[in-house]
Backbone as XML, in Angstrom:
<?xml version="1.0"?>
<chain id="A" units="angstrom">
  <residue number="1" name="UNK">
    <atom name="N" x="0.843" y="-1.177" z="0.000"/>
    <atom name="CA" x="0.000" y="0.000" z="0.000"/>
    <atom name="C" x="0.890" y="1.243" z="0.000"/>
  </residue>
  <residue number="2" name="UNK">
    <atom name="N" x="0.304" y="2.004" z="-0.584"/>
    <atom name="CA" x="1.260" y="3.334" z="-1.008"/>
    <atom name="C" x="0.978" y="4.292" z="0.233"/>
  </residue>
  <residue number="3" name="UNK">
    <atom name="N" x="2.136" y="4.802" z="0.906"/>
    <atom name="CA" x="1.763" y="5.928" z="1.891"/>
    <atom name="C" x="1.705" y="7.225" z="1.583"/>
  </residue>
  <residue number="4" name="UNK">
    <atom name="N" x="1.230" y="8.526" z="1.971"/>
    <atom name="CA" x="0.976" y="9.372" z="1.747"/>
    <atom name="C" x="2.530" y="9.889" z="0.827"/>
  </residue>
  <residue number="5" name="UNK">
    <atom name="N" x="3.831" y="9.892" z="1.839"/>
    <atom name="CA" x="4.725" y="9.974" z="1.236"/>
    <atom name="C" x="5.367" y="9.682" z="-0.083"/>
  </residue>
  <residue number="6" name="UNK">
    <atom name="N" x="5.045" y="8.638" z="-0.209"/>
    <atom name="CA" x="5.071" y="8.213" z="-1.783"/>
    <atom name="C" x="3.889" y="8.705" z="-2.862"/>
  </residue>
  <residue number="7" name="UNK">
    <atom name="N" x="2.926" y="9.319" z="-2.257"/>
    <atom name="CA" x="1.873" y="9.729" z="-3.548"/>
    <atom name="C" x="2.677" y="11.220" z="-3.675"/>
  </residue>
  <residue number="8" name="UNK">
    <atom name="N" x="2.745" y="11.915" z="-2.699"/>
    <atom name="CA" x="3.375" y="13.053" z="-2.954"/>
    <atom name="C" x="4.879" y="13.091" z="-3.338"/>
  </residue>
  <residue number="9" name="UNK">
    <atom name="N" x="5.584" y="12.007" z="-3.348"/>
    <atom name="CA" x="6.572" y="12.143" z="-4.222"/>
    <atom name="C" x="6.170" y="12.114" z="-5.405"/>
  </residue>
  <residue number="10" name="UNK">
    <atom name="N" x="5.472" y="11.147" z="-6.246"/>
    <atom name="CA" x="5.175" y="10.689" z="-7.148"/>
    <atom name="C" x="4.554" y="11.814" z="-8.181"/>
  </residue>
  <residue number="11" name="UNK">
    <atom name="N" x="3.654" y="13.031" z="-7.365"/>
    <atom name="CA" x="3.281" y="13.765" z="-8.078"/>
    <atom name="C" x="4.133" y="14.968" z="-8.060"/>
  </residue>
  <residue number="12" name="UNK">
    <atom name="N" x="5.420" y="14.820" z="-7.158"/>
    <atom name="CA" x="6.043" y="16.535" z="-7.485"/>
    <atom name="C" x="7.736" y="15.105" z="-8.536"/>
  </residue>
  <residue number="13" name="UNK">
    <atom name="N" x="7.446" y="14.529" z="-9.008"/>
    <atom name="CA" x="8.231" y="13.834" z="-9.519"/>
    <atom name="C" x="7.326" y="14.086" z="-11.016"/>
  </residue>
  <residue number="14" name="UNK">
    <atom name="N" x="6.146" y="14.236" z="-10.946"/>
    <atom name="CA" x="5.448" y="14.268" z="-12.605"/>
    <atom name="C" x="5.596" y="15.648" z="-13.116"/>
  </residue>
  <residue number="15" name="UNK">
    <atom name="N" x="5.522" y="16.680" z="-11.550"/>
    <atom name="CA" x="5.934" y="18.141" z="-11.961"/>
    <atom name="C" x="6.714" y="18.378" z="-12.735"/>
  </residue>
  <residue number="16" name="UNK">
    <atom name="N" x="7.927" y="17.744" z="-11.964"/>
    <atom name="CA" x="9.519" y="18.471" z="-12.102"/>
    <atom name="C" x="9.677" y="17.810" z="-13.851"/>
  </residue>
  <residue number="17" name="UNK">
    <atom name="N" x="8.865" y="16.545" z="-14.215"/>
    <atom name="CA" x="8.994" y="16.039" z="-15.414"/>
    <atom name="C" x="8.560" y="16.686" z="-16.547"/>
  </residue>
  <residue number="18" name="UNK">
    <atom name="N" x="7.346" y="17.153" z="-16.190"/>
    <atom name="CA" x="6.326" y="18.271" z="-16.616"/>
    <atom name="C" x="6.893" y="19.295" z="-17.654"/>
  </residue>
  <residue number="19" name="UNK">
    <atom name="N" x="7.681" y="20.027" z="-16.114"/>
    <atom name="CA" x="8.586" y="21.268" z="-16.304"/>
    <atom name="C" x="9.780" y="21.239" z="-17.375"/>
  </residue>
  <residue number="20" name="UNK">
    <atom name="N" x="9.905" y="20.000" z="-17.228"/>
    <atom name="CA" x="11.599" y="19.578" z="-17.634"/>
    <atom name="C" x="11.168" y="19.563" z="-19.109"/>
  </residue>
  <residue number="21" name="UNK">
    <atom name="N" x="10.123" y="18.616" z="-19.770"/>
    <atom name="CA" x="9.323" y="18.901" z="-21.234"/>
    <atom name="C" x="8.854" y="19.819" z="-21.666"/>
  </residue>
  <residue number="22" name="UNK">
    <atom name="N" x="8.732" y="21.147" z="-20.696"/>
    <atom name="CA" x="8.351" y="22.256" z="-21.368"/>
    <atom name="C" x="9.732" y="22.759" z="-21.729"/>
  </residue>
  <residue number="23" name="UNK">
    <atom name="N" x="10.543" y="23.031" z="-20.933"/>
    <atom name="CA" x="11.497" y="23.562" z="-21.031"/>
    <atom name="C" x="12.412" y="23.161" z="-22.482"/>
  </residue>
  <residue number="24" name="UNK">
    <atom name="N" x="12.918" y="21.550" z="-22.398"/>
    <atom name="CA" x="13.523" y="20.889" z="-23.203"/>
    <atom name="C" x="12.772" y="21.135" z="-24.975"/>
  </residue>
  <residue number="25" name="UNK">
    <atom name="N" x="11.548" y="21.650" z="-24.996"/>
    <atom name="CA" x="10.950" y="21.739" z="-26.000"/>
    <atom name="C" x="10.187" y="22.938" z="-26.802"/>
  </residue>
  <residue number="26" name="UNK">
    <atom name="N" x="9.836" y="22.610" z="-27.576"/>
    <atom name="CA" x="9.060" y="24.335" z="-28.368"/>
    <atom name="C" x="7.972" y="24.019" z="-29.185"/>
  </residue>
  <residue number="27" name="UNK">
    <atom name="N" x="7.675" y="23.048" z="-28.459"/>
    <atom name="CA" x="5.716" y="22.215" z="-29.149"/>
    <atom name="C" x="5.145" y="23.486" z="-28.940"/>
  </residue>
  <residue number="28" name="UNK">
    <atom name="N" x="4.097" y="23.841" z="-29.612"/>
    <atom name="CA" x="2.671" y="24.577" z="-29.750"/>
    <atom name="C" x="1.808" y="24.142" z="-28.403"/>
  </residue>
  <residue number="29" name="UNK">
    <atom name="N" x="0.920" y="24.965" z="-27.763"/>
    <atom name="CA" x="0.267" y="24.426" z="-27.205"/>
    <atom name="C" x="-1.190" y="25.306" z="-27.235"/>
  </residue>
  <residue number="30" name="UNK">
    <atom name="N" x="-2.081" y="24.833" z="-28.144"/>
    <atom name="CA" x="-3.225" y="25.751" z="-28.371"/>
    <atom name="C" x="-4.524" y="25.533" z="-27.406"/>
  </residue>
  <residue number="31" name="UNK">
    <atom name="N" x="-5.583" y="26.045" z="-27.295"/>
    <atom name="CA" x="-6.342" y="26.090" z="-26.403"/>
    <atom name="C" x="-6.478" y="24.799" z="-26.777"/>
  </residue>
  <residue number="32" name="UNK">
    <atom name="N" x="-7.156" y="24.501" z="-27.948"/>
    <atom name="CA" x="-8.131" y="23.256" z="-28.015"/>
    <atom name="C" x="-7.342" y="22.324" z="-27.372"/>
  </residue>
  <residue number="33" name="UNK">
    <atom name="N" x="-6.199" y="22.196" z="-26.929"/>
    <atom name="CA" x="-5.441" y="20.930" z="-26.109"/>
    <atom name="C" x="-5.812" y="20.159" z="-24.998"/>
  </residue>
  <residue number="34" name="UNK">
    <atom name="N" x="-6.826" y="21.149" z="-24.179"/>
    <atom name="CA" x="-7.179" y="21.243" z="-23.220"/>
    <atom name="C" x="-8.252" y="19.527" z="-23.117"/>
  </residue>
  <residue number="35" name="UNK">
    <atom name="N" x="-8.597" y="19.389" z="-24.398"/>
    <atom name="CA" x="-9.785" y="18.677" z="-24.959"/>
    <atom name="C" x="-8.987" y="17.097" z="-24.489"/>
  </residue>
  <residue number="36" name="UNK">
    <atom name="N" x="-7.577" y="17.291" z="-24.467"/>
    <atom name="CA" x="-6.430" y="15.960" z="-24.042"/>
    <atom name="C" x="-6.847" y="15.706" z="-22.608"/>
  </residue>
  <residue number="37" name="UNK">
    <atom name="N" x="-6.470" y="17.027" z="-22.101"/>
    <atom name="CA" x="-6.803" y="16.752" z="-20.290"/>
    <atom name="C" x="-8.013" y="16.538" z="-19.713"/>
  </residue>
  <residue number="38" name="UNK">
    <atom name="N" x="-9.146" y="16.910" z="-20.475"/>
    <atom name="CA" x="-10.536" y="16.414" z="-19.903"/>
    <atom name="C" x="-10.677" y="14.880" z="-20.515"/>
  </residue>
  <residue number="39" name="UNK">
    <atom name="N" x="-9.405" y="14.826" z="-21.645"/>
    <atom name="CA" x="-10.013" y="13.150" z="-22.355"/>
    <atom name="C" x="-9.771" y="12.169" z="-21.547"/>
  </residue>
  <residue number="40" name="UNK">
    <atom name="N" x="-8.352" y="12.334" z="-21.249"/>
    <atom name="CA" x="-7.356" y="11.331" z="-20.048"/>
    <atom name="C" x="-8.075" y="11.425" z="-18.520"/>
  </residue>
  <residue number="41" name="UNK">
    <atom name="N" x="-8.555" y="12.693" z="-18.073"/>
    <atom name="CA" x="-8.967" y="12.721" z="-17.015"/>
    <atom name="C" x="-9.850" y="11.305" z="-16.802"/>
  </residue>
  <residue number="42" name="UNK">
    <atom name="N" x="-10.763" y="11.584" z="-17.962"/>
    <atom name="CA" x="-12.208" y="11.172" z="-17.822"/>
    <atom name="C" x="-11.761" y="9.299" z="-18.013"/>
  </residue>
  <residue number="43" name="UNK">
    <atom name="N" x="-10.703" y="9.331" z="-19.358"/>
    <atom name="CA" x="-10.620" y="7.548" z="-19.212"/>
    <atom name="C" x="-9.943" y="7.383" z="-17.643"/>
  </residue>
  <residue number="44" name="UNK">
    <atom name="N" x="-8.993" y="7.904" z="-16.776"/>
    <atom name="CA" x="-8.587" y="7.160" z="-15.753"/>
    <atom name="C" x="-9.512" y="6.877" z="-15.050"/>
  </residue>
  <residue number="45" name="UNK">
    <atom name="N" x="-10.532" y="8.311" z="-14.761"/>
    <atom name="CA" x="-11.861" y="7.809" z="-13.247"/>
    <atom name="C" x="-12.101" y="6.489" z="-13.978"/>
  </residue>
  <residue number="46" name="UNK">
    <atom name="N" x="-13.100" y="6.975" z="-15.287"/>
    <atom name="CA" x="-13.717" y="5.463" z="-15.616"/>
    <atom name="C" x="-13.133" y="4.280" z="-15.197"/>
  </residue>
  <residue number="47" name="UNK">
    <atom name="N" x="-11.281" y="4.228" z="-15.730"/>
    <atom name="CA" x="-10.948" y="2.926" z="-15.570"/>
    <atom name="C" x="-10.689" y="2.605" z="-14.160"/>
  </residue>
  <residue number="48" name="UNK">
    <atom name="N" x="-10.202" y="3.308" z="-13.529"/>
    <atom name="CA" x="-10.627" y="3.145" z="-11.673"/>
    <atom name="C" x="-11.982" y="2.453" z="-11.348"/>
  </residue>
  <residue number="49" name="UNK">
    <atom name="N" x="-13.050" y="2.984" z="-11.706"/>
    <atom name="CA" x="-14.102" y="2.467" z="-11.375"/>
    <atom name="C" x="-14.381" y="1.379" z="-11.549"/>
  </residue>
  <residue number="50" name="UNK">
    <atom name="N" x="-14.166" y="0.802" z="-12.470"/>
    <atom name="CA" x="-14.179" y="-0.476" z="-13.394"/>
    <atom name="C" x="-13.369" y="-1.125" z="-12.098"/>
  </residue>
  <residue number="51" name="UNK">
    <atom name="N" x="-12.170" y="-0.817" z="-12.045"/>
    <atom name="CA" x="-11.490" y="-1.996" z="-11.617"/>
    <atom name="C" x="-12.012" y="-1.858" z="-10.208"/>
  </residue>
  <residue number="52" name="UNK">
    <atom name="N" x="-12.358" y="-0.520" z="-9.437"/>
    <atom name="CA" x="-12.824" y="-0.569" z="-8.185"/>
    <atom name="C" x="-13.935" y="-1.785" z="-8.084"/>
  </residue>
  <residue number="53" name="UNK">
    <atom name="N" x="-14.799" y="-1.537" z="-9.187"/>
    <atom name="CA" x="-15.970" y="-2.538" z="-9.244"/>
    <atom name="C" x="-15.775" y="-3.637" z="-9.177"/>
  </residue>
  <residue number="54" name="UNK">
    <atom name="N" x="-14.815" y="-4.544" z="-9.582"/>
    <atom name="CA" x="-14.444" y="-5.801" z="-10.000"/>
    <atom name="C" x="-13.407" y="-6.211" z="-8.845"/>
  </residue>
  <residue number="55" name="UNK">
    <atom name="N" x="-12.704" y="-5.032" z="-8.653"/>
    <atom name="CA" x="-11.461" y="-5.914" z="-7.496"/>
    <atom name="C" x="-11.641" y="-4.786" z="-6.253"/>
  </residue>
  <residue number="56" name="UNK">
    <atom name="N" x="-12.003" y="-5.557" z="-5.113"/>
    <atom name="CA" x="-11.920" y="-4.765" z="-3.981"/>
    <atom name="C" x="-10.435" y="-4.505" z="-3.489"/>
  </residue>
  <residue number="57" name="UNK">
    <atom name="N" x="-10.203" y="-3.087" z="-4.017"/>
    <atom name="CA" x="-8.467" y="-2.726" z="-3.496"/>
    <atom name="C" x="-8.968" y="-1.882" z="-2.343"/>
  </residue>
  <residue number="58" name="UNK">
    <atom name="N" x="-8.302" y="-0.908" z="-1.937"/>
    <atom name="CA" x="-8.177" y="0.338" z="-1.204"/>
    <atom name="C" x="-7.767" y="1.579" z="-2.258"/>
  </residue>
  <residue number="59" name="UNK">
    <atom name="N" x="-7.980" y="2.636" z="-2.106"/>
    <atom name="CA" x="-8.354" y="3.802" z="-2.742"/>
    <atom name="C" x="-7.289" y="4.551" z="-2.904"/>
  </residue>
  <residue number="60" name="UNK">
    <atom name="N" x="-6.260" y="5.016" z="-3.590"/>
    <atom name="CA" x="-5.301" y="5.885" z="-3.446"/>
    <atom name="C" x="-5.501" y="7.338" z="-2.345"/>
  </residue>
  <residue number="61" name="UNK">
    <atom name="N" x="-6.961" y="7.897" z="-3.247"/>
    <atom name="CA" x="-7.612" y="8.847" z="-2.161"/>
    <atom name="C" x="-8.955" y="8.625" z="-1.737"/>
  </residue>
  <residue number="62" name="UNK">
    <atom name="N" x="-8.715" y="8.355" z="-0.822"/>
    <atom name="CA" x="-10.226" y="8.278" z="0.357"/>
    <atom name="C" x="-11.015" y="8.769" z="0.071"/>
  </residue>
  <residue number="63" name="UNK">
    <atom name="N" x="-10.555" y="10.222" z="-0.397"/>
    <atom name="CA" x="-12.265" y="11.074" z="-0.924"/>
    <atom name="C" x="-12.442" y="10.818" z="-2.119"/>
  </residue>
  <residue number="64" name="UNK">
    <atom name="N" x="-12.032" y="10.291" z="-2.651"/>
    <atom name="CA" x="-12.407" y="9.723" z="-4.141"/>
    <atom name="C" x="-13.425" y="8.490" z="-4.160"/>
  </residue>
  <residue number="65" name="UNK">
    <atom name="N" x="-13.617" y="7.861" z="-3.075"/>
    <atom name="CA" x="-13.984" y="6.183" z="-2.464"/>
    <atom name="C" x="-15.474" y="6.306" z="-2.763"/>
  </residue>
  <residue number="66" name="UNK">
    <atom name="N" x="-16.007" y="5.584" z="-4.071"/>
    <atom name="CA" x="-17.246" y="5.997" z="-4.542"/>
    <atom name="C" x="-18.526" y="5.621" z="-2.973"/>
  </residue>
  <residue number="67" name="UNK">
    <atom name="N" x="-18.449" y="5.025" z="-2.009"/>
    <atom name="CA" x="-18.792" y="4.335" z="-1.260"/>
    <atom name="C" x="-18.925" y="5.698" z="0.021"/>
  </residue>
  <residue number="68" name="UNK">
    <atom name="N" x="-18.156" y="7.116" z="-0.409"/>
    <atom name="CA" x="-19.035" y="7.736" z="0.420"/>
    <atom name="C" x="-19.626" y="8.983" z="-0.375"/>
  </residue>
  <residue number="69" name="UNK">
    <atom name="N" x="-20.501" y="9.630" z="0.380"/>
    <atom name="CA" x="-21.482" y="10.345" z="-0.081"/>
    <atom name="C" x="-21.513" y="11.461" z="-1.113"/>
  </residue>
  <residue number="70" name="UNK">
    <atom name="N" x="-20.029" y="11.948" z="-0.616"/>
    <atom name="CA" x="-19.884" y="13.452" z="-1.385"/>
    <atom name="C" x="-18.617" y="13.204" z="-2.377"/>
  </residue>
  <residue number="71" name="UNK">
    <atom name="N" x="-18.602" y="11.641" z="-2.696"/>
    <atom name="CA" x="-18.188" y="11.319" z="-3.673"/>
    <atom name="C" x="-18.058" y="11.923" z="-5.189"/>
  </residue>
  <residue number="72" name="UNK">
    <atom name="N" x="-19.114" y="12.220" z="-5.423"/>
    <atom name="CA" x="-19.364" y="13.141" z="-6.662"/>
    <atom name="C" x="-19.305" y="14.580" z="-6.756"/>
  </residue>
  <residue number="73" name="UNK">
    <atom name="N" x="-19.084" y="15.055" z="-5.636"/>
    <atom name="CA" x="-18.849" y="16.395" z="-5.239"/>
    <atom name="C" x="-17.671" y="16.556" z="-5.735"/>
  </residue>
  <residue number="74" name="UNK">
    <atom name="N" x="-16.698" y="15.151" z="-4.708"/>
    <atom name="CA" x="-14.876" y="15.732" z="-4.877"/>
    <atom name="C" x="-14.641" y="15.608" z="-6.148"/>
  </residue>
  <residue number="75" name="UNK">
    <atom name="N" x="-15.200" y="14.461" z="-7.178"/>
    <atom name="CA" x="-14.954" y="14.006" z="-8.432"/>
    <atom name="C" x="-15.336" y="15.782" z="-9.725"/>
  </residue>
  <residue number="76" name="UNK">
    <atom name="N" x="-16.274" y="16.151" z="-8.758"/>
    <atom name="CA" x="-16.009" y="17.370" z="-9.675"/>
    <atom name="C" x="-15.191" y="18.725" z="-9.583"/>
  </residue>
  <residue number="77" name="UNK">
    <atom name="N" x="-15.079" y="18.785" z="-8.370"/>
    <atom name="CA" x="-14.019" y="20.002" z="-7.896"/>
    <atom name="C" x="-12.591" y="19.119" z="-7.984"/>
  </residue>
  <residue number="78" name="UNK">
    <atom name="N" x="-12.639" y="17.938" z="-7.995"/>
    <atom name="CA" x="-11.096" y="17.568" z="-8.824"/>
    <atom name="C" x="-10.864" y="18.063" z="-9.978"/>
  </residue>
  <residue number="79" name="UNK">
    <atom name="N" x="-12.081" y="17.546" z="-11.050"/>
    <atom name="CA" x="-12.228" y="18.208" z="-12.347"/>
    <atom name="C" x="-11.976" y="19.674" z="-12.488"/>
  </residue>
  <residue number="80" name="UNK">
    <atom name="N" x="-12.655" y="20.313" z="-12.131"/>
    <atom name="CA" x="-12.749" y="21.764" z="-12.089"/>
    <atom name="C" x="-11.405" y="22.270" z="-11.776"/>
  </residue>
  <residue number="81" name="UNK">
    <atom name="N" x="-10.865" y="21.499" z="-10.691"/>
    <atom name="CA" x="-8.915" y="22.220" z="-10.067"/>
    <atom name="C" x="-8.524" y="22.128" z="-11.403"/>
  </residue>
  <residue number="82" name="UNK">
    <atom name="N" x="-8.715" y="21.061" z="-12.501"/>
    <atom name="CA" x="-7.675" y="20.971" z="-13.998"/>
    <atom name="C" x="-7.915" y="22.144" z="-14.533"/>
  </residue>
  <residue number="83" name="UNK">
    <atom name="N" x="-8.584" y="23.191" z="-14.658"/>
    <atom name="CA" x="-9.050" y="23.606" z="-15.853"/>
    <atom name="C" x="-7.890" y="25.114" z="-14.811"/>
  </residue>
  <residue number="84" name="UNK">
    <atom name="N" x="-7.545" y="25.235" z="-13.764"/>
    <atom name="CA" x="-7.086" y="26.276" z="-13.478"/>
    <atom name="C" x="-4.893" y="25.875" z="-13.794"/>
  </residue>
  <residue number="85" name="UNK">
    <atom name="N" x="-5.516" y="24.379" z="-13.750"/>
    <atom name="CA" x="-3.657" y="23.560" z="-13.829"/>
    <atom name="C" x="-3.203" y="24.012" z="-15.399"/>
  </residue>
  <residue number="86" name="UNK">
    <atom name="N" x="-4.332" y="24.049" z="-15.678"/>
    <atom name="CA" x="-4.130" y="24.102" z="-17.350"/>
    <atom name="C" x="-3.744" y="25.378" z="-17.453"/>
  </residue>
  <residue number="87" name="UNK">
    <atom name="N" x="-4.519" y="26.172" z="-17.200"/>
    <atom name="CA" x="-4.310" y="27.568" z="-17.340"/>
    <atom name="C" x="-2.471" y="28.194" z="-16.501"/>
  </residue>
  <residue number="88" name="UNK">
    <atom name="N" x="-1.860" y="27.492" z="-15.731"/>
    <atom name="CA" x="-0.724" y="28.049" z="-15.247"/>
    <atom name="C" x="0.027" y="27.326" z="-16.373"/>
  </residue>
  <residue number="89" name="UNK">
    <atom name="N" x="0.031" y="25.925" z="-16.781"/>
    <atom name="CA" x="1.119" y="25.263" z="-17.666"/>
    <atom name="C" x="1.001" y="26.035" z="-18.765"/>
  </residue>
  <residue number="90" name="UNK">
    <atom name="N" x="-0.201" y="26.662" z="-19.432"/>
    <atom name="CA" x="0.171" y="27.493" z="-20.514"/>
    <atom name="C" x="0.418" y="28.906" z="-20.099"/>
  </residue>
  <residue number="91" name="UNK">
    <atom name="N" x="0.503" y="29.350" z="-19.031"/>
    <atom name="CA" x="0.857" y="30.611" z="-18.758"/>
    <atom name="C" x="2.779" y="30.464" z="-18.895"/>
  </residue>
  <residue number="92" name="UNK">
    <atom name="N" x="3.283" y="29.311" z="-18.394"/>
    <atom name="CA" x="4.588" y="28.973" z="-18.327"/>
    <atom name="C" x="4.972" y="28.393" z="-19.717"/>
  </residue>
  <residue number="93" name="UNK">
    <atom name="N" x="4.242" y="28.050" z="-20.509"/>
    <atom name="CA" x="5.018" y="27.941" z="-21.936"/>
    <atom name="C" x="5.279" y="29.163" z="-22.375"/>
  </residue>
  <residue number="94" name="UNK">
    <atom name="N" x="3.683" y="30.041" z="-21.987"/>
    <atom name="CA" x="3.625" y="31.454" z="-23.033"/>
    <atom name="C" x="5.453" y="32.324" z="-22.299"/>
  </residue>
  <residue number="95" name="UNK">
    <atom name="N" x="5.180" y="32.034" z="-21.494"/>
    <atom name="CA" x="6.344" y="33.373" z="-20.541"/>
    <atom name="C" x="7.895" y="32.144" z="-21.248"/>
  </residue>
  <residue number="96" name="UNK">
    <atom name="N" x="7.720" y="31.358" z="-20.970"/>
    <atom name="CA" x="9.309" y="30.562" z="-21.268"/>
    <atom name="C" x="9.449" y="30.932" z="-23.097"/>
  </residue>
  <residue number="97" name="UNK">
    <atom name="N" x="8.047" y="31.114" z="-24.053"/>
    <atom name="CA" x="8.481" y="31.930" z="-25.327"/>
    <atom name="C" x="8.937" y="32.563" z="-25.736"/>
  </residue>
  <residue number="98" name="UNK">
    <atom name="N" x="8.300" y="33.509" z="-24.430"/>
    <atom name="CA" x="8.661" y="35.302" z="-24.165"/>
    <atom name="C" x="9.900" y="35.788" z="-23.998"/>
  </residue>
  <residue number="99" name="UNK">
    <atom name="N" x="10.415" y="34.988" z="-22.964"/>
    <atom name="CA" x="12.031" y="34.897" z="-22.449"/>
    <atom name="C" x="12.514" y="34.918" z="-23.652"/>
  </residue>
  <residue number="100" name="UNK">
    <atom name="N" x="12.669" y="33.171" z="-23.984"/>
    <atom name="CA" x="13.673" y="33.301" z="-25.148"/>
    <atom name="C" x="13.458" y="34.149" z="-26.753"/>
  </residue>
  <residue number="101" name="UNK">
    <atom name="N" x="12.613" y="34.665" z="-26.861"/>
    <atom name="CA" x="12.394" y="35.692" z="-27.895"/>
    <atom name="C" x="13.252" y="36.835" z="-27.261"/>
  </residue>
  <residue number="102" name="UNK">
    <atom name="N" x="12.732" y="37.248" z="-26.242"/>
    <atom name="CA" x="13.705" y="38.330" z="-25.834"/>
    <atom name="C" x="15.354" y="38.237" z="-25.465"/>
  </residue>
  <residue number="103" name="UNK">
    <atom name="N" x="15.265" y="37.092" z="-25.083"/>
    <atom name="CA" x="17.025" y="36.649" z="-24.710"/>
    <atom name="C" x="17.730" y="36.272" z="-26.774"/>
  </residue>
  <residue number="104" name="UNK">
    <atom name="N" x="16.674" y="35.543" z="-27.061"/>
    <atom name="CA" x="17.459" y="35.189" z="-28.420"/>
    <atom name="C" x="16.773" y="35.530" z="-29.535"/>
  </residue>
  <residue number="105" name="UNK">
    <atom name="N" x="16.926" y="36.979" z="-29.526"/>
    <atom name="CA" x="15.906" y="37.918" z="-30.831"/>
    <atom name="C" x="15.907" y="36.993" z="-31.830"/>
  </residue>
  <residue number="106" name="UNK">
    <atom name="N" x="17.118" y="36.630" z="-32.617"/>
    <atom name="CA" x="17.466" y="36.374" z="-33.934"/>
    <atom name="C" x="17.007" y="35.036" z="-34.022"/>
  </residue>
  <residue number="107" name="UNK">
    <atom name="N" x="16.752" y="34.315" z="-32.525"/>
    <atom name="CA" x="16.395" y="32.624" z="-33.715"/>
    <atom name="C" x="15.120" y="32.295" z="-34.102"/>
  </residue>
  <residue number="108" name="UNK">
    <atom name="N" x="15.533" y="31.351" z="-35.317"/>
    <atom name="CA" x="14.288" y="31.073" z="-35.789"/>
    <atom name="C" x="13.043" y="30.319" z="-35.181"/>
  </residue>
  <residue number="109" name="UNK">
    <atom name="N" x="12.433" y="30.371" z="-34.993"/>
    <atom name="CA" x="11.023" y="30.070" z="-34.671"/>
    <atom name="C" x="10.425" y="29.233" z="-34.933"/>
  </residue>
  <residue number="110" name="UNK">
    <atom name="N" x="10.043" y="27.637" z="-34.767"/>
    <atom name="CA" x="8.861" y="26.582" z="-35.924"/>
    <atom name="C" x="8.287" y="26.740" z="-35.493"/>
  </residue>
</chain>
């Protein structure tokens, strides 16, 4: 069973990975992208559920545990936190553009 310690490594370990692919790269990132993070969101709950249904594990997060009430509450203010995550990762591509346009006038651009 995973302890708290290890989930929170795990997710400032996806950060720093995150960060490290924005940085390392000069992909586009247009609004409609966003359409990725509600897609993936939506297959993991599903596939959680599924397997919650079929194999009695224990829950990574407790408030996620369809088995209590305000279950569907957290499942949407989880949702809802993405749409503000989204909005800082493209605030940090737009500004890491910005930089290097201004640090390196002359290069070219794809």
């Amino acid at each position: 069973m995973m302890t708290p310690n290890i989930d929170a490594t795990f997710h400032s370990l996806n950060a720093v990975l995150l960060l490290g692919d924005v940085v390392l790269n000069c992909l586009r990132f247009p609004f409609f992208r966003i359409t990725y993070f509600i897609q993936w969101t939506g297959i993991y709950v599903i596939f959680q559920w599924i397997v919650h249904a079929c194999v009695s594990m224990w829950w990574p997060y407790p408030f996620l545990d369809l088995s209590t009430p305000y279950a569907p509450i957290w499942y949407l203010a989880v949702g809802l936190l993405h749409l503000p995550c989204y909005g800082v990762f493209a605030l940090i591509i737009r500004l890491k553009n910005y930089w290097l346009s201004i640090a390196f006038p002359d290069a070219i651009q794809i």
